[in-house]
Amino acid sequence: GPLSERPLMEVRLGELHTWISTCDFSPQGLLGTVQKAWNSYYAKYINVRKGGPAGISMLLTGYCLLSYSWNYQHLKRYRWRKYH
């Protein structure tokens, strides 16, 4: 199809400048882009017919890793002050 209708992931590096120049950067165009992105995300990850535990488990795993890394940094600073 035409270059202006291709998604970003299908645009070649040499065509990137031309593709960006065809984008609509007006407030209405940006709002339409955000709405299209949200609809795509919603259809792919939220509005699924056959859901499974993968979405929740990824969320919980990410939270556990983030929480552990935050706590590890606090413990690391505390030990360094205590022993040095």
Coordinates of C-alpha atoms in Angstrom, one line a residue:
G1 CA 0.0 0.0 0.0
P2 CA 1.0 3.6 0.1
L3 CA 3.8 4.7 2.4
S4 CA 1.6 6.9 4.5
E5 CA -0.7 3.9 5.4
R6 CA 2.0 1.5 6.5
P7 CA 2.7 0.9 10.2
L8 CA 6.0 2.0 11.5
M9 CA 7.4 -1.5 11.8
E10 CA 6.9 -2.0 8.1
V11 CA 8.8 1.2 7.0
R12 CA 12.3 0.7 5.8
L13 CA 15.1 2.9 7.3
G14 CA 15.6 4.8 4.0
E15 CA 11.8 5.5 3.8
L16 CA 11.6 6.8 7.5
H17 CA 12.1 10.5 6.7
T18 CA 9.4 10.4 4.0
W19 CA 7.0 8.4 6.2
I20 CA 7.4 10.9 9.1
S21 CA 6.7 13.8 6.7
T22 CA 3.4 12.2 5.8
C23 CA 2.2 12.0 9.4
D24 CA -0.5 14.4 10.7
F25 CA 0.9 16.3 13.7
S26 CA -2.2 18.4 14.3
P27 CA -4.0 17.9 17.6
Q28 CA -6.8 16.0 15.9
G29 CA -4.3 13.8 14.0
L30 CA -2.4 13.0 17.2
L31 CA -5.6 12.2 19.0
G32 CA -6.6 9.8 16.2
T33 CA -3.2 8.2 16.4
V34 CA -3.5 7.7 20.2
Q35 CA -7.0 6.3 19.8
K36 CA -5.9 3.9 17.1
A37 CA -3.0 2.7 19.3
W38 CA -5.3 2.2 22.3
N39 CA -7.8 0.2 20.2
S40 CA -5.0 -2.0 18.8
Y41 CA -3.6 -2.6 22.4
Y42 CA -7.1 -3.3 23.7
A43 CA -7.9 -5.7 21.0
K44 CA -4.7 -7.6 21.4
Y45 CA -4.2 -7.8 25.2
I46 CA -7.5 -6.9 27.0
N47 CA -10.4 -8.0 24.8
V48 CA -9.4 -11.6 24.2
R49 CA -11.9 -14.5 23.9
K50 CA -9.7 -17.1 25.6
G51 CA -7.8 -15.5 28.5
G52 CA -5.3 -17.3 30.5
P53 CA -3.0 -16.7 33.5
A54 CA -0.2 -15.3 31.3
G55 CA -1.2 -11.6 31.7
I56 CA -1.6 -11.6 35.4
S57 CA 1.5 -13.7 35.9
M58 CA 3.6 -11.3 33.8
L59 CA 2.3 -8.4 35.9
L60 CA 3.0 -10.1 39.2
T61 CA 6.5 -11.3 38.1
G62 CA 7.3 -7.7 37.0
Y63 CA 6.1 -6.3 40.3
C64 CA 8.2 -8.9 42.3
L65 CA 11.3 -8.2 40.3
L66 CA 10.9 -4.4 40.6
S67 CA 10.1 -4.6 44.3
Y68 CA 13.2 -6.9 44.9
S69 CA 15.5 -4.6 43.0
W70 CA 14.3 -1.6 45.0
N71 CA 14.7 -3.4 48.3
Y72 CA 18.1 -4.8 47.2
Q73 CA 19.4 -1.3 46.5
H74 CA 18.3 -0.2 50.0
L75 CA 19.9 -3.2 51.6
K76 CA 23.1 -2.7 49.6
R77 CA 23.5 0.9 50.8
Y78 CA 22.7 0.0 54.4
R79 CA 25.3 -2.8 54.5
W80 CA 27.9 -0.5 52.9
R81 CA 27.4 2.1 55.6
K82 CA 27.3 -0.5 58.4
Y83 CA 30.5 -2.2 57.6
H84 CA 32.6 0.6 56.2

